[in-house]
Amino acid sequence: LTTMRERFVYYPHDVWLFLLASCWQRIGQEEHLMPRAGYVGDELGSALMGSRLIRDVINLCFLMEKQYGPYPKWFGTAFQQLQCAERLQPVLWRAQLASTWQGRAAALTQAFEFLARFHNALKITEELPVAVSPFFDRPFQVIHGEKFAQAIVQQITDLDIQHIASHRLIGNIDQISDNTDFHGFDRASIRKLYD
């Protein structure tokens, strides 16, 4: 029993890498949407996207510190127990409370740069840029989460995990959906997502 417990203390290394890459991929896919919504006057849409990004940042923090994320009710409480929370929580709170997309973007920029430095400290890939840069020719600063995702995927050695990662970086059930009923799906239905 002790051996079994030790085996499941945390995800196997390559599964962990896959989940990290999937979380960075989510950030890369959406980090430019928050300021773009605000730029065209959709502050509500921008705030909603900002909240999604904050959740992704926190999920990535749990993964980086090799802690399982809790049930949503305890998400914020458990985040406060992470080592990074002392520095990151005030930044995320500013992003959450910002009334303009510019304020939201400024706070999220700090959070993304923090994550980039944290990533480099893990030494799981070559060092990657820690400063945000423009999203193509648009006036939005992003960390380019997809670059972090691809660098991490290159470190996966398990052939089964490589196969899964070669399709889509969708992550685990918690990264795909926060729908409570979805968590009750049978294994055969979920397996089809990864074939």
Short mmCIF file of N, CA and C in Angstrom, two decimals, residues 97-184:
data_model
loop_
_atom_site.label_atom_id
_atom_site.label_comp_id
_atom_site.label_asym_id
_atom_site.label_seq_id
_atom_site.Cartn_x
_atom_site.Cartn_y
_atom_site.Cartn_z
N LEU A 97 -10.05 42.80 -10.11
CA LEU A 97 -10.83 43.98 -9.73
C LEU A 97 -10.73 45.14 -10.72
N ALA A 98 -9.85 45.03 -11.70
CA ALA A 98 -9.65 46.14 -12.64
C ALA A 98 -10.95 46.47 -13.37
N SER A 99 -11.23 47.75 -13.49
CA SER A 99 -12.46 48.17 -14.17
C SER A 99 -12.22 48.49 -15.64
N THR A 100 -10.95 48.47 -16.06
CA THR A 100 -10.65 48.72 -17.47
C THR A 100 -9.73 47.62 -17.99
N TRP A 101 -9.77 47.41 -19.29
CA TRP A 101 -8.93 46.37 -19.87
C TRP A 101 -7.45 46.72 -19.73
N GLN A 102 -7.13 48.03 -19.73
CA GLN A 102 -5.73 48.42 -19.58
C GLN A 102 -5.19 48.03 -18.21
N GLY A 103 -6.00 48.24 -17.15
CA GLY A 103 -5.58 47.85 -15.81
C GLY A 103 -5.47 46.34 -15.68
N ARG A 104 -6.41 45.64 -16.30
CA ARG A 104 -6.39 44.18 -16.31
C ARG A 104 -5.14 43.68 -17.02
N ALA A 105 -4.85 44.29 -18.17
CA ALA A 105 -3.68 43.87 -18.95
C ALA A 105 -2.39 44.12 -18.20
N ALA A 106 -2.29 45.25 -17.52
CA ALA A 106 -1.07 45.57 -16.78
C ALA A 106 -0.82 44.53 -15.68
N ALA A 107 -1.88 44.15 -14.97
CA ALA A 107 -1.72 43.16 -13.90
C ALA A 107 -1.41 41.78 -14.47
N LEU A 108 -2.11 41.38 -15.52
CA LEU A 108 -1.86 40.07 -16.11
C LEU A 108 -0.47 39.99 -16.72
N THR A 109 0.02 41.09 -17.25
CA THR A 109 1.39 41.12 -17.76
C THR A 109 2.37 40.76 -16.66
N GLN A 110 2.18 41.35 -15.48
CA GLN A 110 3.03 41.01 -14.33
C GLN A 110 2.93 39.53 -14.00
N ALA A 111 1.71 39.00 -14.02
CA ALA A 111 1.50 37.59 -13.70
C ALA A 111 2.20 36.69 -14.72
N PHE A 112 2.07 37.01 -16.00
CA PHE A 112 2.69 36.20 -17.05
C PHE A 112 4.21 36.22 -16.93
N GLU A 113 4.77 37.38 -16.66
CA GLU A 113 6.23 37.47 -16.52
C GLU A 113 6.70 36.69 -15.28
N PHE A 114 5.90 36.71 -14.23
CA PHE A 114 6.22 35.91 -13.04
C PHE A 114 6.23 34.43 -13.42
N LEU A 115 5.21 33.97 -14.14
CA LEU A 115 5.14 32.58 -14.56
C LEU A 115 6.32 32.19 -15.43
N ALA A 116 6.74 33.08 -16.31
CA ALA A 116 7.88 32.79 -17.18
C ALA A 116 9.15 32.60 -16.36
N ARG A 117 9.36 33.45 -15.35
CA ARG A 117 10.52 33.30 -14.48
C ARG A 117 10.43 32.00 -13.68
N PHE A 118 9.24 31.69 -13.21
CA PHE A 118 9.00 30.46 -12.45
C PHE A 118 9.30 29.26 -13.35
N HIS A 119 8.83 29.31 -14.59
CA HIS A 119 9.10 28.23 -15.54
C HIS A 119 10.61 28.02 -15.70
N ASN A 120 11.34 29.09 -15.91
CA ASN A 120 12.79 28.97 -16.09
C ASN A 120 13.46 28.40 -14.85
N ALA A 121 12.94 28.74 -13.69
CA ALA A 121 13.52 28.21 -12.44
C ALA A 121 13.32 26.70 -12.32
N LEU A 122 12.28 26.16 -12.97
CA LEU A 122 12.05 24.72 -12.94
C LEU A 122 13.11 23.95 -13.75
N LYS A 123 13.74 24.63 -14.70
CA LYS A 123 14.81 24.05 -15.53
C LYS A 123 14.36 22.78 -16.26
N ILE A 124 13.13 22.81 -16.77
CA ILE A 124 12.63 21.66 -17.54
C ILE A 124 12.80 21.86 -19.03
N THR A 125 13.10 23.09 -19.45
CA THR A 125 13.39 23.39 -20.85
C THR A 125 14.56 24.35 -20.87
N GLU A 126 14.98 24.71 -22.09
CA GLU A 126 15.95 25.80 -22.18
C GLU A 126 15.28 27.07 -21.66
N GLU A 127 16.08 28.06 -21.31
CA GLU A 127 15.50 29.32 -20.82
C GLU A 127 14.69 29.98 -21.91
N LEU A 128 13.54 30.49 -21.53
CA LEU A 128 12.65 31.18 -22.46
C LEU A 128 12.52 32.63 -22.03
N PRO A 129 12.14 33.52 -22.96
CA PRO A 129 12.02 34.95 -22.62
C PRO A 129 11.04 35.17 -21.46
N VAL A 130 11.42 36.06 -20.56
CA VAL A 130 10.57 36.33 -19.39
C VAL A 130 9.82 37.66 -19.51
N ALA A 131 10.01 38.37 -20.60
CA ALA A 131 9.32 39.65 -20.80
C ALA A 131 8.24 39.48 -21.86
N VAL A 132 7.11 40.14 -21.65
CA VAL A 132 6.06 40.11 -22.66
C VAL A 132 6.54 40.86 -23.90
N SER A 133 5.90 40.57 -25.02
CA SER A 133 6.21 41.25 -26.28
C SER A 133 4.92 41.37 -27.07
N PRO A 134 4.93 42.17 -28.14
CA PRO A 134 3.69 42.42 -28.88
C PRO A 134 3.08 41.16 -29.49
N PHE A 135 1.77 41.16 -29.55
CA PHE A 135 1.02 40.12 -30.25
C PHE A 135 0.95 40.53 -31.71
N PHE A 136 1.88 40.00 -32.50
CA PHE A 136 2.05 40.37 -33.91
C PHE A 136 2.14 41.89 -34.02
N ASP A 137 1.31 42.52 -34.86
CA ASP A 137 1.40 43.97 -35.01
C ASP A 137 0.33 44.69 -34.19
N ARG A 138 -0.30 43.97 -33.28
CA ARG A 138 -1.35 44.55 -32.44
C ARG A 138 -0.74 45.21 -31.21
N PRO A 139 -1.44 46.17 -30.63
CA PRO A 139 -0.90 46.87 -29.44
C PRO A 139 -1.15 46.14 -28.13
N PHE A 140 -0.98 44.81 -28.14
CA PHE A 140 -1.23 44.01 -26.95
C PHE A 140 0.03 43.24 -26.59
N GLN A 141 0.38 43.25 -25.31
CA GLN A 141 1.57 42.56 -24.84
C GLN A 141 1.19 41.17 -24.32
N VAL A 142 1.89 40.15 -24.80
CA VAL A 142 1.61 38.78 -24.39
C VAL A 142 2.92 38.05 -24.09
N ILE A 143 2.83 36.94 -23.38
CA ILE A 143 4.01 36.14 -23.03
C ILE A 143 4.23 35.03 -24.07
N HIS A 144 3.27 34.82 -24.96
CA HIS A 144 3.34 33.77 -25.99
C HIS A 144 3.39 32.39 -25.33
N GLY A 145 2.31 32.10 -24.61
CA GLY A 145 2.23 30.84 -23.88
C GLY A 145 2.45 29.61 -24.73
N GLU A 146 2.07 29.68 -26.00
CA GLU A 146 2.25 28.52 -26.88
C GLU A 146 3.72 28.15 -27.06
N LYS A 147 4.62 29.11 -26.95
CA LYS A 147 6.06 28.81 -27.06
C LYS A 147 6.53 28.01 -25.85
N PHE A 148 6.00 28.34 -24.70
CA PHE A 148 6.32 27.57 -23.49
C PHE A 148 5.76 26.15 -23.63
N ALA A 149 4.53 26.07 -24.15
CA ALA A 149 3.90 24.76 -24.33
C ALA A 149 4.74 23.88 -25.24
N GLN A 150 5.17 24.40 -26.37
CA GLN A 150 5.93 23.59 -27.32
C GLN A 150 7.30 23.19 -26.77
N ALA A 151 7.93 24.10 -26.04
CA ALA A 151 9.23 23.77 -25.43
C ALA A 151 9.07 22.63 -24.42
N ILE A 152 7.98 22.63 -23.68
CA ILE A 152 7.75 21.57 -22.70
C ILE A 152 7.44 20.25 -23.40
N VAL A 153 6.62 20.29 -24.43
CA VAL A 153 6.27 19.06 -25.17
C VAL A 153 7.53 18.38 -25.69
N GLN A 154 8.52 19.15 -26.09
CA GLN A 154 9.76 18.58 -26.61
C GLN A 154 10.52 17.77 -25.56
N GLN A 155 10.18 17.96 -24.29
CA GLN A 155 10.86 17.24 -23.21
C GLN A 155 10.18 15.92 -22.84
N ILE A 156 9.01 15.66 -23.42
CA ILE A 156 8.28 14.43 -23.11
C ILE A 156 8.95 13.25 -23.81
N THR A 157 9.27 12.21 -23.04
CA THR A 157 9.93 11.04 -23.61
C THR A 157 9.03 9.81 -23.68
N ASP A 158 8.02 9.74 -22.86
CA ASP A 158 7.10 8.60 -22.87
C ASP A 158 6.34 8.60 -24.19
N LEU A 159 6.37 7.48 -24.91
CA LEU A 159 5.77 7.41 -26.25
C LEU A 159 4.26 7.60 -26.22
N ASP A 160 3.60 7.06 -25.22
CA ASP A 160 2.15 7.23 -25.13
C ASP A 160 1.78 8.69 -24.89
N ILE A 161 2.50 9.35 -24.03
CA ILE A 161 2.23 10.76 -23.75
C ILE A 161 2.60 11.61 -24.97
N GLN A 162 3.69 11.27 -25.66
CA GLN A 162 4.03 11.97 -26.90
C GLN A 162 2.89 11.87 -27.90
N HIS A 163 2.31 10.68 -28.01
CA HIS A 163 1.21 10.47 -28.94
C HIS A 163 0.02 11.37 -28.59
N ILE A 164 -0.34 11.38 -27.31
CA ILE A 164 -1.46 12.23 -26.87
C ILE A 164 -1.15 13.70 -27.14
N ALA A 165 0.06 14.13 -26.81
CA ALA A 165 0.44 15.53 -26.98
C ALA A 165 0.53 15.94 -28.45
N SER A 166 0.73 14.96 -29.34
CA SER A 166 0.86 15.29 -30.76
C SER A 166 -0.47 15.67 -31.39
N HIS A 167 -1.58 15.31 -30.75
CA HIS A 167 -2.90 15.64 -31.29
C HIS A 167 -3.30 17.06 -30.90
N ARG A 168 -3.63 17.20 -29.65
CA ARG A 168 -4.02 18.51 -29.11
C ARG A 168 -3.59 18.56 -27.65
N LEU A 169 -3.20 19.74 -27.23
CA LEU A 169 -2.82 19.91 -25.83
C LEU A 169 -4.06 20.31 -25.03
N ILE A 170 -4.94 19.34 -24.81
CA ILE A 170 -6.18 19.64 -24.11
C ILE A 170 -6.08 19.41 -22.61
N GLY A 171 -5.03 18.75 -22.16
CA GLY A 171 -4.85 18.54 -20.73
C GLY A 171 -5.74 17.46 -20.17
N ASN A 172 -6.00 17.53 -18.87
CA ASN A 172 -6.85 16.53 -18.21
C ASN A 172 -8.28 17.04 -18.13
N ILE A 173 -9.13 16.29 -17.48
CA ILE A 173 -10.55 16.66 -17.42
C ILE A 173 -10.74 18.05 -16.83
N ASP A 174 -9.99 18.37 -15.78
CA ASP A 174 -10.15 19.67 -15.15
C ASP A 174 -9.74 20.81 -16.08
N GLN A 175 -8.83 20.55 -17.01
CA GLN A 175 -8.42 21.59 -17.95
C GLN A 175 -9.38 21.69 -19.13
N ILE A 176 -10.10 20.61 -19.41
CA ILE A 176 -11.06 20.62 -20.51
C ILE A 176 -12.36 21.29 -20.11
N SER A 177 -12.84 20.97 -18.91
CA SER A 177 -14.17 21.42 -18.52
C SER A 177 -14.27 21.61 -17.01
N ASP A 178 -15.04 22.60 -16.63
CA ASP A 178 -15.35 22.76 -15.21
C ASP A 178 -16.79 22.34 -14.94
N ASN A 179 -17.38 21.62 -15.89
CA ASN A 179 -18.74 21.13 -15.73
C ASN A 179 -18.74 19.92 -14.79
N THR A 180 -19.47 20.02 -13.70
CA THR A 180 -19.47 18.96 -12.68
C THR A 180 -19.95 17.63 -13.26
N ASP A 181 -20.98 17.65 -14.09
CA ASP A 181 -21.50 16.42 -14.66
C ASP A 181 -20.50 15.75 -15.59
N PHE A 182 -19.70 16.54 -16.26
CA PHE A 182 -18.70 15.99 -17.18
C PHE A 182 -17.72 15.08 -16.42
N HIS A 183 -17.44 15.42 -15.20
CA HIS A 183 -16.51 14.63 -14.38
C HIS A 183 -17.04 13.23 -14.10
N GLY A 184 -18.34 13.04 -14.27
CA GLY A 184 -18.94 11.74 -14.03
C GLY A 184 -19.02 10.86 -15.26
#
